[in-house]
Every structure is written in C-alpha cells, then in structure tokens.
C-alpha cells in the first residue's frame, strides 16, 4: 500500500475507476479494467511476482497473494 501512495495522485487524476496491480518486490505497476486483467499484464514481466491490487479512487478493491511457481 505504501507503494500506491507514491503514485496515487497520478493514478487518481489519469486512471480513476481502473484497477492497478503493483508487483510488490519491484514496485512495477500494471493497469486493467479488473484485477485479473491488471495481474495478467504484470505476469508478462514478473511471472512469479506477488501483487497488490486496488481500484483507483476507491478505499479498497481486493488484496491477494499469488503462489510462486
């Protein structure tokens, strides 16, 4: 969540309503219309990554851990 706070202003002004998935070890982030869409984009770059997903402009969306291969 601390990573999101660093990009929050940009995300909320340009991508409100979309979902951002943040790969927690690299701080790379990926946008999508759903958490699944955003994480799929992230998996292209970080296939074994752990992701934090949030609907931009909302207090909470979903938080989950992914299993590493």
mmCIF file with all atom_site columns, C-alpha atoms in Angstrom, residues 7-68:
data_model
loop_
_atom_site.group_PDB
_atom_site.id
_atom_site.type_symbol
_atom_site.label_atom_id
_atom_site.label_alt_id
_atom_site.label_comp_id
_atom_site.label_asym_id
_atom_site.label_entity_id
_atom_site.label_seq_id
_atom_site.pdbx_PDB_ins_code
_atom_site.Cartn_x
_atom_site.Cartn_y
_atom_site.Cartn_z
_atom_site.occupancy
_atom_site.B_iso_or_equiv
_atom_site.pdbx_formal_charge
_atom_site.auth_seq_id
_atom_site.auth_comp_id
_atom_site.auth_asym_id
_atom_site.auth_atom_id
_atom_site.pdbx_PDB_model_num
ATOM 1  C CA . UNK A 1 7  ? 1.758   7.039   -7.345  1.00 0.00 ? 7  UNK A CA 1
ATOM 2  C CA . UNK A 1 8  ? -1.707  7.855   -6.009  1.00 0.00 ? 8  UNK A CA 1
ATOM 3  C CA . UNK A 1 9  ? -2.045  11.420  -7.357  1.00 0.00 ? 9  UNK A CA 1
ATOM 4  C CA . UNK A 1 10 ? -1.058  10.394  -10.880 1.00 0.00 ? 10 UNK A CA 1
ATOM 5  C CA . UNK A 1 11 ? -3.295  7.318   -10.827 1.00 0.00 ? 11 UNK A CA 1
ATOM 6  C CA . UNK A 1 12 ? -6.351  9.154   -9.494  1.00 0.00 ? 12 UNK A CA 1
ATOM 7  C CA . UNK A 1 13 ? -6.038  12.037  -11.959 1.00 0.00 ? 13 UNK A CA 1
ATOM 8  C CA . UNK A 1 14 ? -5.430  9.861   -15.038 1.00 0.00 ? 14 UNK A CA 1
ATOM 9  C CA . UNK A 1 15 ? -6.913  6.394   -14.340 1.00 0.00 ? 15 UNK A CA 1
ATOM 10 C CA . UNK A 1 16 ? -9.763  6.757   -11.826 1.00 0.00 ? 16 UNK A CA 1
ATOM 11 C CA . UNK A 1 17 ? -12.011 3.689   -11.827 1.00 0.00 ? 17 UNK A CA 1
ATOM 12 C CA . UNK A 1 18 ? -9.387  1.362   -13.328 1.00 0.00 ? 18 UNK A CA 1
ATOM 13 C CA . UNK A 1 19 ? -7.504  -1.258  -11.316 1.00 0.00 ? 19 UNK A CA 1
ATOM 14 C CA . UNK A 1 20 ? -3.780  -1.048  -10.621 1.00 0.00 ? 20 UNK A CA 1
ATOM 15 C CA . UNK A 1 21 ? -1.815  -4.197  -9.715  1.00 0.00 ? 21 UNK A CA 1
ATOM 16 C CA . UNK A 1 22 ? 1.517   -3.467  -8.056  1.00 0.00 ? 22 UNK A CA 1
ATOM 17 C CA . UNK A 1 23 ? 4.246   -6.102  -8.054  1.00 0.00 ? 23 UNK A CA 1
ATOM 18 C CA . UNK A 1 24 ? 5.479   -5.644  -4.517  1.00 0.00 ? 24 UNK A CA 1
ATOM 19 C CA . UNK A 1 25 ? 9.145   -6.561  -4.902  1.00 0.00 ? 25 UNK A CA 1
ATOM 20 C CA . UNK A 1 26 ? 9.882   -4.370  -7.955  1.00 0.00 ? 26 UNK A CA 1
ATOM 21 C CA . UNK A 1 27 ? 7.237   -1.635  -7.398  1.00 0.00 ? 27 UNK A CA 1
ATOM 22 C CA . UNK A 1 28 ? 6.248   -2.004  -11.079 1.00 0.00 ? 28 UNK A CA 1
ATOM 23 C CA . UNK A 1 29 ? 2.566   -1.407  -11.671 1.00 0.00 ? 29 UNK A CA 1
ATOM 24 C CA . UNK A 1 30 ? 0.079   -2.527  -14.306 1.00 0.00 ? 30 UNK A CA 1
ATOM 25 C CA . UNK A 1 31 ? -3.361  -1.184  -15.197 1.00 0.00 ? 31 UNK A CA 1
ATOM 26 C CA . UNK A 1 32 ? -6.506  -3.040  -16.218 1.00 0.00 ? 32 UNK A CA 1
ATOM 27 C CA . UNK A 1 33 ? -10.298 -2.972  -16.081 1.00 0.00 ? 33 UNK A CA 1
ATOM 28 C CA . UNK A 1 34 ? -10.212 -5.730  -13.434 1.00 0.00 ? 34 UNK A CA 1
ATOM 29 C CA . UNK A 1 35 ? -7.684  -7.188  -11.012 1.00 0.00 ? 35 UNK A CA 1
ATOM 30 C CA . UNK A 1 36 ? -7.364  -10.250 -13.224 1.00 0.00 ? 36 UNK A CA 1
ATOM 31 C CA . UNK A 1 37 ? -6.616  -8.101  -16.277 1.00 0.00 ? 37 UNK A CA 1
ATOM 32 C CA . UNK A 1 38 ? -4.029  -5.978  -14.431 1.00 0.00 ? 38 UNK A CA 1
ATOM 33 C CA . UNK A 1 39 ? -2.275  -9.010  -12.887 1.00 0.00 ? 39 UNK A CA 1
ATOM 34 C CA . UNK A 1 40 ? -2.196  -10.784 -16.269 1.00 0.00 ? 40 UNK A CA 1
ATOM 35 C CA . UNK A 1 41 ? -0.304  -7.794  -17.642 1.00 0.00 ? 41 UNK A CA 1
ATOM 36 C CA . UNK A 1 42 ? 2.056   -7.911  -14.695 1.00 0.00 ? 42 UNK A CA 1
ATOM 37 C CA . UNK A 1 43 ? 2.699   -11.630 -15.129 1.00 0.00 ? 43 UNK A CA 1
ATOM 38 C CA . UNK A 1 44 ? 4.120   -10.927 -18.594 1.00 0.00 ? 44 UNK A CA 1
ATOM 39 C CA . UNK A 1 45 ? 7.023   -9.119  -16.913 1.00 0.00 ? 45 UNK A CA 1
ATOM 40 C CA . UNK A 1 46 ? 7.050   -10.765 -13.452 1.00 0.00 ? 46 UNK A CA 1
ATOM 41 C CA . UNK A 1 47 ? 5.559   -14.270 -13.826 1.00 0.00 ? 47 UNK A CA 1
ATOM 42 C CA . UNK A 1 48 ? 6.306   -15.252 -10.215 1.00 0.00 ? 48 UNK A CA 1
ATOM 43 C CA . UNK A 1 49 ? 5.543   -11.891 -8.653  1.00 0.00 ? 49 UNK A CA 1
ATOM 44 C CA . UNK A 1 50 ? 3.365   -11.003 -5.691  1.00 0.00 ? 50 UNK A CA 1
ATOM 45 C CA . UNK A 1 51 ? 0.705   -8.399  -6.467  1.00 0.00 ? 51 UNK A CA 1
ATOM 46 C CA . UNK A 1 52 ? -1.349  -5.853  -4.567  1.00 0.00 ? 52 UNK A CA 1
ATOM 47 C CA . UNK A 1 53 ? -4.433  -4.693  -6.486  1.00 0.00 ? 53 UNK A CA 1
ATOM 48 C CA . UNK A 1 54 ? -6.634  -1.679  -5.836  1.00 0.00 ? 54 UNK A CA 1
ATOM 49 C CA . UNK A 1 55 ? -9.443  0.057   -7.714  1.00 0.00 ? 55 UNK A CA 1
ATOM 50 C CA . UNK A 1 56 ? -8.111  3.557   -8.321  1.00 0.00 ? 56 UNK A CA 1
ATOM 51 C CA . UNK A 1 57 ? -10.067 6.183   -6.408  1.00 0.00 ? 57 UNK A CA 1
ATOM 52 C CA . UNK A 1 58 ? -11.654 3.655   -4.016  1.00 0.00 ? 58 UNK A CA 1
ATOM 53 C CA . UNK A 1 59 ? -10.638 2.739   -0.477  1.00 0.00 ? 59 UNK A CA 1
ATOM 54 C CA . UNK A 1 60 ? -10.323 -0.984  -1.203  1.00 0.00 ? 60 UNK A CA 1
ATOM 55 C CA . UNK A 1 61 ? -10.808 -3.476  -4.016  1.00 0.00 ? 61 UNK A CA 1
ATOM 56 C CA . UNK A 1 62 ? -9.083  -6.768  -3.351  1.00 0.00 ? 62 UNK A CA 1
ATOM 57 C CA . UNK A 1 63 ? -5.861  -7.932  -1.805  1.00 0.00 ? 63 UNK A CA 1
ATOM 58 C CA . UNK A 1 64 ? -4.449  -11.361 -2.502  1.00 0.00 ? 64 UNK A CA 1
ATOM 59 C CA . UNK A 1 65 ? -1.222  -13.314 -2.652  1.00 0.00 ? 65 UNK A CA 1
ATOM 60 C CA . UNK A 1 66 ? -0.259  -15.381 -5.632  1.00 0.00 ? 66 UNK A CA 1
ATOM 61 C CA . UNK A 1 67 ? 1.535   -18.685 -5.413  1.00 0.00 ? 67 UNK A CA 1
ATOM 62 C CA . UNK A 1 68 ? 5.039   -18.702 -6.777  1.00 0.00 ? 68 UNK A CA 1
#
